């Protein structure tokens, strides 16, 4: 974890003078958008992505696919912003598959989905594809994808690092077949192999070995989207072996897909209702979804709120009280920073468990949350697999983000209740939630 200089881009986090009462249009899901881009690029026919998220991570994914020859045409309403909202409903991307080509260079930024989902695609390209990214991307684990692709027949030059930068020497096809992967550090290792597997000559049989898999909802999302595109997938849930996923080789269909709102990105706005005792409506919240963010309904209700799915969307109301929580977040680790922020403002202690893998995310999120909340007067300690949070009166100060979008939004939540909080580099929220400062101000009526 590398701390950013405190003098860069300090954003005074708005302090809530009253209970919020707002409708917030949350942009499309990053996880769904980036999976859909990969599947559409491997399809046998053109497809449409409607209301996609346009953020740093999704534009990096689109850029990487374009570099390999995929056509992605954007239709953007001239009056809308990349932050989403009612005007964004007319946005669509038409994806036109073509023969994947090298040489190409892919900039992954610090996007886990890009650095992990595109190397299997590159193995299908005709020519070399070089992968590079932000300095932090060099530290994030990629060995699961690299080692698996080699077993499946790919040639990769990573200088033995098991990490970026690297070059995938695409041969126009990949044998595929059975492979063992330790995906305990990231479920994306499994999703990466499954997404491209219909195009492998033998498909794939991915067998997870090692400790418990984190973020299982994301694997279920991958499987559902593969099936929606015509792929045959056998999973543990469908009667297969535990920790084994099989994809049969075959054509990927071009689909016309409307992207759901990003429910994890709704978290800070729902937290605002909880923290201020107010009310927030999130339109278009799906009744059924594989998104991990849907669990916010349960978690934030346990912490003192109430919610209802209506024709308007999800209506979430805070009670004016925040309660501590003891929660296993292993399947929804990305929600941890926001839950930790709310827990630091609660009336009783919280224990967040099952998230040791967060030490390998955009930053070491457990160390970062502990340091930043404690520097505002909090009492947070790291455990082997999570955090223990004892609420204390907090004070203002600089809240560092470590180039991590969820750290920035967590700091903004604390700032609602604590005067004088300044977020360093709030612009990092553009990774998945463009224009967050304006959305936040709009929610508060500023």
XYZ file of C-alpha atoms in Angstrom:
446
model
C 0.000 0.000 0.000
C 1.531 3.287 -1.116
C 0.165 6.435 0.491
C -0.571 9.310 -1.829
C 0.734 12.788 -1.024
C -1.828 14.660 1.065
C -1.489 17.850 -0.965
C -2.996 16.397 -4.139
C -6.613 17.261 -4.983
C -8.169 17.676 -1.537
C -11.976 17.630 -1.793
C -13.933 18.945 1.197
C -16.463 16.180 1.838
C -19.892 17.804 2.240
C -21.357 17.685 5.751
C -25.076 16.866 5.928
C -27.041 19.588 7.703
C -30.312 17.656 7.422
C -31.686 14.245 6.499
C -31.237 13.490 2.818
C -34.301 13.018 0.629
C -33.267 12.249 -2.925
C -33.690 10.059 -5.981
C -30.301 8.958 -7.307
C -29.908 7.434 -10.783
C -26.965 5.061 -10.475
C -25.029 4.289 -13.694
C -24.774 0.774 -15.109
C -22.893 -2.090 -13.498
C -19.170 -2.231 -14.193
C -19.108 -5.993 -13.624
C -21.952 -6.620 -16.074
C -20.663 -4.096 -18.641
C -17.161 -5.570 -18.794
C -18.376 -9.172 -18.967
C -20.855 -8.197 -21.681
C -18.120 -6.481 -23.699
C -15.986 -9.633 -23.650
C -18.852 -11.938 -24.603
C -20.057 -9.614 -27.373
C -16.525 -9.449 -28.788
C -16.363 -13.253 -28.995
C -19.832 -13.621 -30.509
C -20.677 -14.895 -33.970
C -22.781 -11.812 -34.734
C -23.041 -8.179 -33.641
C -24.726 -7.316 -30.361
C -25.978 -4.331 -28.359
C -25.160 -3.131 -24.848
C -27.733 -0.600 -23.686
C -27.168 1.815 -20.814
C -23.578 0.586 -20.273
C -21.350 2.139 -17.660
C -18.912 4.605 -19.183
C -16.074 4.832 -16.662
C -12.334 4.378 -16.610
C -12.544 0.596 -16.150
C -15.122 0.019 -18.890
C -13.420 2.376 -21.339
C -10.142 0.517 -20.710
C -11.932 -2.759 -21.473
C -13.415 -1.325 -24.669
C -10.035 0.114 -25.613
C -8.293 -3.227 -25.119
C -10.830 -5.023 -27.293
C -10.638 -2.344 -29.978
C -6.843 -2.740 -29.978
C -7.409 -6.382 -30.929
C -9.715 -5.419 -33.803
C -13.206 -5.487 -32.261
C -15.589 -2.799 -33.480
C -17.323 -0.921 -30.645
C -19.540 1.928 -31.777
C -20.838 4.286 -29.089
C -24.131 6.124 -29.304
C -24.227 8.739 -26.548
C -27.012 11.235 -25.983
C -25.529 14.686 -26.447
C -27.272 15.989 -23.320
C -26.169 13.219 -20.986
C -23.041 12.939 -18.895
C -20.995 9.845 -18.217
C -22.411 9.856 -14.683
C -25.647 8.311 -15.886
C -29.122 9.501 -14.987
C -32.327 9.858 -16.940
C -30.583 11.314 -19.983
C -28.251 8.310 -20.126
C -31.057 5.906 -21.008
C -30.433 6.450 -24.732
C -26.783 5.390 -24.557
C -25.816 2.176 -26.311
C -22.737 0.390 -27.597
C -22.916 -1.751 -30.712
C -20.224 -4.430 -30.618
C -19.128 -5.850 -33.961
C -16.913 -8.944 -33.583
C -14.082 -9.533 -36.009
C -11.033 -11.728 -36.286
C -8.955 -10.899 -33.202
C -5.605 -9.501 -34.313
C -2.141 -8.664 -33.005
C 0.221 -7.023 -32.622
C -1.675 -4.964 -30.071
C -1.085 -3.249 -26.759
C -3.659 -3.289 -23.958
C -3.582 -0.713 -21.144
C -5.314 -2.328 -18.152
C -5.003 0.708 -15.884
C -5.671 -0.806 -12.458
C -8.784 -2.704 -13.533
C -8.895 -6.286 -12.299
C -11.485 -7.281 -14.891
C -9.351 -5.968 -17.762
C -6.053 -7.479 -16.615
C -7.699 -10.869 -15.980
C -10.480 -11.176 -18.577
C -8.516 -10.066 -21.653
C -5.460 -12.393 -21.623
C -7.678 -15.411 -22.530
C -9.173 -13.309 -25.334
C -5.653 -12.388 -26.480
C -4.733 -16.075 -26.622
C -7.357 -16.367 -29.381
C -5.895 -13.461 -31.359
C -3.654 -13.870 -34.363
C -0.456 -12.238 -33.109
C 1.186 -10.918 -29.936
C -0.745 -8.776 -27.431
C 1.200 -6.833 -24.796
C -0.446 -6.011 -21.455
C 0.662 -3.108 -19.278
C -0.966 -0.808 -16.737
C -0.663 1.403 -13.672
C 2.180 0.664 -11.224
C -0.279 -0.900 -8.757
C -1.386 -3.370 -11.446
C 2.107 -4.918 -11.300
C 1.442 -5.879 -7.662
C -1.953 -7.497 -8.205
C -2.054 -11.300 -8.578
C -2.334 -12.591 -12.128
C -0.556 -15.929 -11.779
C -3.842 -17.850 -11.689
C -4.731 -16.707 -15.211
C -1.182 -16.928 -16.590
C -0.506 -20.449 -15.290
C -3.929 -21.708 -16.386
C -3.586 -20.327 -19.899
C -0.224 -22.044 -20.278
C -1.779 -25.363 -19.271
C -4.523 -24.749 -21.841
C -1.974 -24.179 -24.612
C -1.119 -20.466 -24.590
C 2.380 -18.973 -24.871
C 2.987 -16.076 -22.475
C 6.112 -14.074 -21.632
C 5.904 -12.553 -18.141
C 9.598 -12.873 -17.206
C 8.537 -15.343 -14.506
C 6.742 -12.698 -12.431
C 3.208 -14.083 -12.569
C 2.167 -10.462 -12.992
C 2.158 -7.543 -15.400
C 3.657 -6.428 -17.708
C 3.478 -9.405 -20.041
C 2.886 -10.483 -23.641
C 0.400 -13.113 -24.790
C 1.429 -14.652 -28.107
C -1.941 -15.388 -29.658
C -2.099 -18.301 -32.053
C -5.581 -17.691 -33.423
C -7.027 -20.515 -31.317
C -6.531 -22.249 -27.971
C -6.797 -25.958 -27.153
C -8.581 -25.555 -23.806
C -9.493 -28.578 -21.710
C -9.116 -29.280 -17.977
C -7.156 -26.958 -15.694
C -6.700 -26.449 -11.960
C -6.672 -22.903 -10.539
C -6.195 -21.553 -7.042
C -8.674 -18.673 -7.196
C -8.735 -17.995 -3.453
C -7.152 -14.576 -4.054
C -9.647 -13.574 -6.766
C -12.778 -15.163 -8.207
C -11.893 -13.283 -11.408
C -9.413 -16.068 -12.225
C -12.368 -18.424 -12.718
C -14.547 -15.888 -14.552
C -11.657 -14.995 -16.887
C -11.332 -18.574 -18.125
C -15.073 -19.217 -18.362
C -15.864 -16.114 -20.436
C -13.629 -17.085 -23.365
C -14.093 -20.838 -22.999
C -16.831 -21.331 -25.624
C -14.219 -20.319 -28.214
C -11.594 -22.805 -26.951
C -11.324 -25.939 -29.102
C -12.203 -28.211 -26.165
C -14.035 -25.675 -24.043
C -12.779 -25.691 -20.473
C -13.069 -27.516 -17.168
C -11.950 -25.179 -14.379
C -11.307 -26.848 -11.041
C -10.702 -24.496 -8.113
C -8.106 -25.778 -5.656
C -7.146 -24.037 -2.451
C -9.087 -22.268 0.274
C -12.582 -20.844 0.003
C -13.509 -18.892 -3.118
C -14.337 -15.232 -2.479
C -17.018 -13.263 -4.320
C -19.074 -16.226 -5.529
C -21.884 -13.930 -6.783
C -19.485 -12.664 -9.443
C -18.928 -16.227 -10.722
C -22.696 -16.779 -10.775
C -22.996 -13.540 -12.765
C -20.450 -14.865 -15.292
C -22.316 -18.168 -15.628
C -25.702 -16.468 -16.089
C -24.324 -14.161 -18.766
C -22.641 -17.058 -20.595
C -25.911 -18.983 -20.634
C -27.764 -15.893 -21.856
C -25.306 -15.821 -24.787
C -26.060 -19.443 -25.670
C -23.188 -21.216 -23.892
C -23.619 -24.523 -22.118
C -22.193 -24.299 -18.588
C -22.201 -26.984 -15.884
C -21.727 -25.667 -12.351
C -21.727 -26.955 -8.768
C -25.180 -25.367 -8.357
C -26.536 -27.304 -11.342
C -25.542 -30.676 -9.931
C -21.883 -30.730 -10.935
C -18.850 -31.370 -8.777
C -18.046 -28.873 -6.038
C -15.636 -26.155 -7.200
C -15.753 -27.327 -10.843
C -17.141 -25.369 -13.806
C -17.373 -26.788 -17.335
C -18.055 -24.820 -20.518
C -18.784 -26.685 -23.751
C -17.231 -25.296 -26.955
C -19.709 -23.575 -29.253
C -20.860 -20.317 -30.772
C -21.473 -17.245 -28.628
C -24.661 -15.426 -29.597
C -24.833 -11.698 -30.108
C -27.348 -10.397 -27.587
C -29.258 -7.173 -26.977
C -28.595 -6.503 -23.308
C -29.732 -3.654 -21.070
C -27.200 -3.199 -18.266
C -28.561 -3.109 -14.702
C -27.621 -0.215 -12.404
C -24.423 -0.909 -10.447
C -25.814 -1.882 -7.063
C -22.427 -1.687 -5.338
C -22.137 1.887 -6.548
C -25.497 2.603 -4.942
C -23.890 1.885 -1.584
C -22.682 5.383 -0.624
C -26.092 6.866 -1.450
C -27.952 4.247 0.605
C -25.402 4.835 3.370
C -26.262 8.526 3.248
C -29.884 7.713 4.099
C -28.697 5.501 6.964
C -26.216 8.051 8.327
C -28.564 11.052 8.125
C -31.833 9.299 8.971
C -33.115 10.214 5.517
C -34.605 8.602 2.420
C -32.991 7.665 -0.907
C -34.662 6.105 -3.948
C -32.575 4.113 -6.460
C -34.614 3.665 -9.684
C -34.486 0.434 -11.726
C -33.257 -1.748 -8.842
C -33.781 -5.286 -10.200
C -36.071 -7.742 -8.427
C -33.624 -10.573 -9.117
C -29.920 -10.167 -9.807
C -26.532 -11.836 -9.381
C -24.921 -8.532 -8.377
C -23.255 -8.678 -4.931
C -24.571 -5.183 -4.182
C -28.094 -6.555 -3.783
C -27.046 -7.771 -0.329
C -26.981 -4.142 0.802
C -30.715 -4.444 1.350
C -30.092 -6.990 4.103
C -26.888 -5.519 5.543
C -28.073 -1.927 5.826
C -31.433 -3.075 7.231
C -29.538 -4.904 9.970
C -27.611 -1.668 10.620
C -30.787 0.329 11.242
C -32.526 1.102 7.959
C -35.552 -0.223 6.109
C -36.162 -0.772 2.415
C -38.919 -1.576 -0.016
C -38.943 -2.401 -3.728
C -41.624 -0.248 -5.372
C -42.559 0.970 -8.836
C -40.186 3.891 -8.177
C -37.272 1.564 -7.455
C -35.609 0.672 -4.173
C -36.766 3.035 -1.441
C -34.311 3.001 1.469
C -35.007 4.886 4.703
C -32.721 5.465 7.663
C -34.123 5.336 11.200
C -31.772 7.901 12.697
C -29.854 5.153 14.516
C -26.932 3.082 13.201
C -26.202 -0.297 14.757
C -23.012 -2.328 14.617
C -22.973 -5.572 12.680
C -21.206 -8.943 12.741
C -21.072 -10.040 9.127
C -19.280 -12.502 6.878
C -18.605 -10.446 3.735
C -16.625 -13.120 1.845
C -19.116 -13.116 -1.054
C -19.499 -9.315 -1.128
C -16.025 -8.045 -0.252
C -16.332 -4.938 -2.434
C -18.966 -3.630 -0.001
C -16.499 -3.667 2.922
C -15.182 -0.064 2.691
C -18.684 1.432 2.725
C -19.853 -0.835 5.531
C -16.738 0.020 7.548
C -17.456 3.725 7.110
C -21.017 3.332 8.392
C -19.839 1.041 11.210
C -17.410 3.721 12.396
C -20.487 5.932 13.019
C -22.600 3.260 14.738
C -23.769 2.917 18.344
C -22.065 -0.462 18.898
C -19.016 -2.374 17.644
C -18.840 -4.263 14.348
C -16.852 -7.256 13.135
C -16.395 -7.700 9.371
C -15.127 -11.167 8.433
C -14.143 -13.253 5.410
C -12.348 -10.517 3.468
C -8.627 -11.279 3.724
C -8.537 -11.140 -0.108
C -9.139 -7.361 0.069
C -5.432 -6.971 0.821
C -4.911 -7.685 -2.903
C -7.486 -5.269 -4.349
C -6.889 -1.777 -5.796
C -4.962 -1.210 -2.569
C -4.659 -3.195 0.681
C -8.152 -2.149 1.666
C -7.978 -3.542 5.203
C -4.800 -1.633 6.050
C -6.067 1.488 4.304
C -9.415 1.535 6.123
C -7.745 0.921 9.467
C -5.238 3.737 8.979
C -7.619 6.336 7.584
C -10.491 5.822 10.048
C -8.074 5.730 12.980
C -6.437 8.978 11.853
C -9.877 10.601 12.159
C -10.072 9.384 15.768
C -11.549 5.930 15.174
C -10.682 2.588 16.729
C -10.269 -0.025 14.011
C -8.062 -3.100 14.233
C -7.223 -5.608 11.524
C -7.965 -9.269 12.113
C -6.667 -12.220 10.126
C -9.571 -11.956 7.703
C -11.233 -8.608 8.312
C -11.779 -5.671 10.636
C -13.039 -5.014 14.154
C -14.519 -1.532 14.485
C -15.274 0.154 17.820
C -17.103 3.455 17.232
C -15.488 6.561 18.691
C -16.201 10.283 18.230
C -14.474 11.220 14.966
C -12.906 14.499 13.904
C -11.965 16.121 10.608
C -8.785 15.459 8.663
C -7.448 14.194 5.360
C -8.822 10.826 4.225
C -6.411 9.219 1.744
C -7.753 7.067 -1.095
C -4.669 5.173 -2.365
C -6.147 5.512 -5.890
C -9.046 3.310 -4.730
C -12.553 4.411 -5.711
C -14.247 2.662 -2.799
C -11.924 4.339 -0.299
C -12.999 7.705 -1.711
C -16.709 6.999 -1.375
C -16.194 5.576 2.132
C -14.538 8.835 3.166
C -17.445 10.798 1.714
C -19.895 8.794 3.847
C -17.941 9.629 7.006
C -17.842 13.273 5.935
C -21.649 13.431 6.048
C -21.509 13.048 9.842
C -18.077 14.503 10.602
C -17.183 18.079 9.739
C -13.826 18.868 8.175
C -13.143 15.607 6.327
C -11.131 16.166 3.140
C -10.848 13.415 0.531
C -7.505 13.169 -1.221
C -7.903 12.453 -4.967
C -11.682 12.049 -5.105
C -11.218 11.884 -8.902
C -10.284 8.201 -8.476
C -14.053 7.526 -8.261
C -14.081 7.860 -12.077
C -12.903 4.227 -12.121
C -16.519 3.082 -11.742
C -18.642 6.106 -10.737
C -17.901 9.083 -12.978
C -18.918 12.514 -11.721
C -19.360 11.249 -8.160
C -18.775 14.677 -6.536
C -21.627 16.219 -8.548
C -23.915 13.245 -7.847
C -23.107 13.554 -4.134
C -23.799 17.290 -4.121
C -27.027 16.712 -6.045
C -28.199 14.170 -3.480
C -27.622 16.717 -0.740
C -29.413 19.427 -2.688
C -26.209 21.489 -2.996
